[in-house]
Amino acid sequence: MSNLQPPAADRNCFYILTEDCAYGNKYFQAGNLCFCSERSYLRNFSENGPPACFLKVIMLDDSSTVTINLEILQPVRQESAGFLLAIGSHSERLDLFLEGLSLEGALRAVPGQNVVVEVEREFFPGVVRYIGSIYKPSLAVLTPVFFGVELQGEGENRGRSDGSYHGTEYFKCKRNCGIFLPFSKIQFIPTSGSNNGKQKPGKQDTEEMVPVKVGDAISFYVDEIPTKGIAMAVYREGNQWFVKVCPEEAGTTDIFREIPMDSVVKESLQSSFPTFDSDGGFGKPNPTKREISKSSEEGEGGNSPLEVNSMVQITLDKGNQISGIIRWLGYLPQIKDKMAGVELDEDKGVTAGEWLGKSYFHCAPKRGLFVRLNSCQPDVRFQSFPNSDLSPGDYRGQVLPDGAESLPPLRNEAAVRVLQGRMKGIQGHCNSCYMDAALFSLFSCTSVLDSMLFMPFPLCDRNVQGILRDEIVNPLRRTGFVRASSVMHLREQLTDKGQCSSFTNAEKDPEEFLNLIMQHILGIEPLLKLQSGGQKEHECYCYQIFMDKQEDLVVPDVQQLVERSFLSSDLKLVEIPSCFIIQMPRFGKEYKMFSKIIPSLELDITDLLLDSPRECCLCGDVATLECSECFKDKVFAATGLKQFCSSCSRQVHSHHLRKGHKPRRLHIPEEFQSWSARGCQQVPREKLELFAVLCIETSHYVSFVKYGPGNEHWMFFDSMADRHGGENGFNIPTVTLCPEVAKYLDLPLAVLALEQPRDMDGVAKRLFCDAYMYLYQSRKMALYK
């Protein structure tokens, strides 16, 4: 736990959540900030006691006190926490914390520093005039820290104030030239007075010595031979600044040298900038200045089939290739050829979408690259398949522009006929397995969430809904195959919504994707409505099981885990859910709480429903009392909450070991109050059926889907099961039948607990040992939602 050691001078220790978590009826997204007092921290981690796995903290958003697993907490300096708190989006806040460079720039920033700020998706120069809180003094533990910036040049009159905020003056500037922003909207430029901008005296010490920026023409020495080039990136490692240079002698725009800042000299302002000629080298100076075009000017000049969002490959030095997506097309200052701004699949770029201090597109740091458009070639991995045995047929007609076609899910023989085989399912590409597995599970063999494809929800983004329906779900149900480019189209839309800049390339979790598309984009009604202890209802889309390690639970089934989680958090379902998505308990992504979990093919939620008739667990009569202490009593069955009729409750609690129990009275619907099991009437049971399981192993997601009624009717899907063509090839998704699962589902629990995972047949081990998320459905409720 030493990595969580707080600074000795801090009165409070601040942390950021790196994963979503639920506590009771509250749900906290990754990116939430929290704190605890230093005294509380030290008491929690006393050397005299055992090492703690959980920490009691206070959430900054709502001041609630919660206990959180240390695995998902990262310490944050108080100064950094103030800057992060100014960012409203939890996901963006976490991304910036993990990226670190922008936050470091904010911490080093000083009034008077030149910056570039983003205002309504445009970028303007400015000067920092104020750094601090813009809220009135309060008793809050931490207040957000903003930057007050005076806009200059083209940014004048694009601001919102004269340096005042809500009647309080923080700095002075002309009207509509001031603006207050979080650091996420600011690009920090190193100050010219810093040592980073100086150079060592040398042969060219008469030339202008100014800080180098991206796009500057520069000179440097290679084996004492003067060489010219253009700065493609400026970055810092430790206390030293470096320039990534595209040198003239290389003969191509795609070979770089990394040179210390103090070993390069910016070319004289009177000299011309080098330009790229048609052969890829540096040509004669271009005396005319071309106007910068916007990405909408895609077709100007040339007949290239490539456009914004095209997936391309770029050949670098020594024949190496990199892949990415075109995010911008147009002309850059001082360069005559049409250029492409490409977001790369890997960290092999030199920028985050900026050129000469202006941003042309957004991507993660070191993922952006500007190259000549004719240096880009269509990504062959998504154009055609080299061998007929890998070809899934001609699916160029996948997209259905003429309307919302409705194709039913695949079941029984139809599922086997359409889905089974290599190059079947959803093709994986660039960390997409979390999305591939979730989409295949939700839409291949069930229609429980088909309302996502058609219903005009209040917040519905029709473009995303159309891509999901026409480019993914319908092709999957028609041909059994979805190209990676279709999923990438959806990932681009998720990125464009501004929720997170890394949906096209970074590893994510299924619940992050599902929460984003269901809640923030399509705006569908929450799948779950929960109530805790008679308090206000809480709504969510996925339910995370949180529970302490329990020695008596060695190989649990899903029914036991859900019941214990609901009981420990005093939760009830307000209504029967049409779809119940359950995340298994874990200590972080790596550590599983249980080595094996038995899938419950049916999930009995009768006793989990609020104000629903319950059955006495002893005589079967209508229950009137519930006892949480009896739930832990090993005399009773291992599953099922313990509720009793009045008569049985008196008998059970007459035992001297149970006299201290405090049964809670249940609300019985009026129409059931006169019922009696002895009169041959039974309390109806509400059960959900399991239709899919998502599994994870070493950060790779796969899924099991039930396609028929029998225990043997399971199929296994892996979007990256195989690969064709090595590094520059493509993934081969595969769907296989796995009837061997039935063998283990039919075993008695005691026998199954003794089964060694390595001895299990086929892929059965993955289902029992790697389960991450279980998906249940109510067929009758799905008819109404």
mmCIF file of C-alpha atoms in Angstrom, residues 6-8 10-13 36-46 55:
data_model
loop_
_atom_site.group_PDB
_atom_site.id
_atom_site.type_symbol
_atom_site.label_atom_id
_atom_site.label_comp_id
_atom_site.label_asym_id
_atom_site.label_seq_id
_atom_site.Cartn_x
_atom_site.Cartn_y
_atom_site.Cartn_z
ATOM 1 C CA PRO A 6 -0.017 10.635 1.537
ATOM 2 C CA PRO A 7 2.309 13.633 1.554
ATOM 3 C CA ALA A 8 3.283 14.384 5.126
ATOM 4 C CA ASP A 10 -1.260 17.424 3.595
ATOM 5 C CA ARG A 11 -4.144 17.637 6.019
ATOM 6 C CA ASN A 12 -6.296 15.701 3.572
ATOM 7 C CA CYS A 13 -5.383 12.933 1.162
ATOM 8 C CA CYS A 36 -9.958 11.320 3.603
ATOM 9 C CA SER A 37 -8.149 13.023 6.456
ATOM 10 C CA GLU A 38 -4.504 12.158 6.987
ATOM 11 C CA ARG A 39 -5.340 10.988 10.487
ATOM 12 C CA SER A 40 -8.018 8.647 9.119
ATOM 13 C CA TYR A 41 -5.585 7.333 6.532
ATOM 14 C CA LEU A 42 -2.874 6.592 9.063
ATOM 15 C CA ARG A 43 -5.354 4.909 11.393
ATOM 16 C CA ASN A 44 -6.598 2.742 8.529
ATOM 17 C CA PHE A 45 -3.078 1.621 7.645
ATOM 18 C CA SER A 46 -1.644 1.172 11.107
ATOM 19 C CA LEU A 55 -10.506 2.880 2.535
#
